Amino acid sequence: MTDEFALGIGQRISGHRKKLKMTQNTLAQKIGVTVTSVSMWETGRRIPNIRRLAMISDILDVPLDLLIPDLPHDVKESEDQMDIYDILEED
């Protein structure tokens, strides 16, 4: 996983959250995580797992695929052909 991939997810979460005028605290409460977790996701320091991404998608009322940027080139070309679920299980 690259930093750009994590940051891309974070920027999408942040952007959709802000469109709804929702605070990080409100999103954290709805998901059942800390504000620190939401902050770390939005700044690209961590990635929410696929279950949490699905919850975020529902809460922000956006399709899940709008939260996930294209896979980085180095992941697409890897010999392991990493599955998106493996990448997103980092949380």
Coordinates of C-alpha atoms in Angstrom, one line a residue:
M1 CA 0.0 0.0 0.0
T2 CA 1.2 3.5 -0.7
D3 CA 0.8 6.7 1.2
E4 CA -1.1 8.1 -1.8
F5 CA -3.6 5.3 -1.6
A6 CA -4.3 5.9 2.1
L7 CA -4.4 9.6 1.6
G8 CA -6.8 9.3 -1.3
I9 CA -9.2 7.3 0.9
G10 CA -8.8 9.9 3.7
Q11 CA -9.4 12.8 1.4
R12 CA -12.6 11.3 0.1
I13 CA -13.9 10.5 3.6
S14 CA -13.1 14.0 4.7
G15 CA -14.6 15.7 1.7
H16 CA -17.9 13.8 1.9
R17 CA -18.1 14.3 5.6
K18 CA -17.6 18.0 5.2
K19 CA -20.2 18.3 2.5
L20 CA -22.7 17.0 5.1
K21 CA -21.3 19.5 7.6
M22 CA -20.5 16.6 9.9
T23 CA -17.7 16.8 12.5
Q24 CA -15.1 14.1 12.9
N25 CA -16.5 13.5 16.4
T26 CA -20.0 12.8 15.0
L27 CA -18.7 10.4 12.4
A28 CA -16.6 8.7 15.0
Q29 CA -19.6 8.2 17.3
K30 CA -21.7 6.8 14.5
I31 CA -19.0 4.3 13.6
G32 CA -18.1 3.5 17.2
V33 CA -14.4 4.6 16.9
T34 CA -12.4 7.4 18.4
V35 CA -12.0 10.8 16.9
T36 CA -8.3 10.0 16.6
S37 CA -9.1 7.0 14.3
V38 CA -11.1 9.3 12.0
S39 CA -8.4 11.9 12.0
M40 CA -5.8 9.2 11.2
W41 CA -7.9 7.9 8.3
E42 CA -8.5 11.4 6.9
T43 CA -4.8 12.3 7.0
G44 CA -3.7 9.0 5.4
R45 CA -1.9 7.6 8.4
R46 CA -4.2 4.6 8.6
I47 CA -6.9 3.0 6.4
P48 CA -10.3 1.9 7.8
N49 CA -10.9 -1.8 7.2
I50 CA -13.5 -2.8 4.7
R51 CA -16.3 -3.2 7.3
R52 CA -15.7 0.3 8.6
L53 CA -15.4 1.7 5.0
A54 CA -18.9 0.2 4.3
M55 CA -20.2 1.8 7.5
I56 CA -18.7 5.2 6.4
S57 CA -20.2 4.8 3.0
D58 CA -23.7 4.3 4.5
I59 CA -23.3 7.1 7.0
L60 CA -22.0 9.6 4.3
D61 CA -24.6 8.2 1.8
V62 CA -22.1 7.6 -0.9
P63 CA -21.3 4.4 -2.8
L64 CA -18.4 2.5 -1.4
D65 CA -16.4 2.8 -4.7
L66 CA -16.4 6.6 -4.4
L67 CA -14.4 6.3 -1.2
I68 CA -11.7 4.0 -2.7
P69 CA -9.3 5.5 -5.2
D70 CA -7.8 3.5 -8.0
L71 CA -5.3 1.0 -6.7
P72 CA -1.8 2.3 -6.9
H73 CA 0.3 1.1 -9.8
D74 CA 2.8 -0.8 -7.6
V75 CA -0.1 -2.8 -6.1
K76 CA -1.7 -3.5 -9.5
E77 CA 1.6 -4.8 -10.8
S78 CA 2.7 -6.8 -7.8
E79 CA 3.4 -10.5 -8.2
D80 CA 1.1 -11.2 -5.3
Q81 CA -1.9 -9.5 -7.0
M82 CA -3.0 -8.2 -3.6
D83 CA -6.7 -8.3 -3.1
I84 CA -8.4 -5.0 -2.1
Y85 CA -9.7 -6.6 1.0
D86 CA -6.1 -7.5 2.1
I87 CA -5.1 -3.8 1.6
L88 CA -8.1 -2.5 3.6
E89 CA -7.7 -4.9 6.5
E90 CA -5.0 -2.7 7.8
D91 CA -7.2 -0.9 10.4

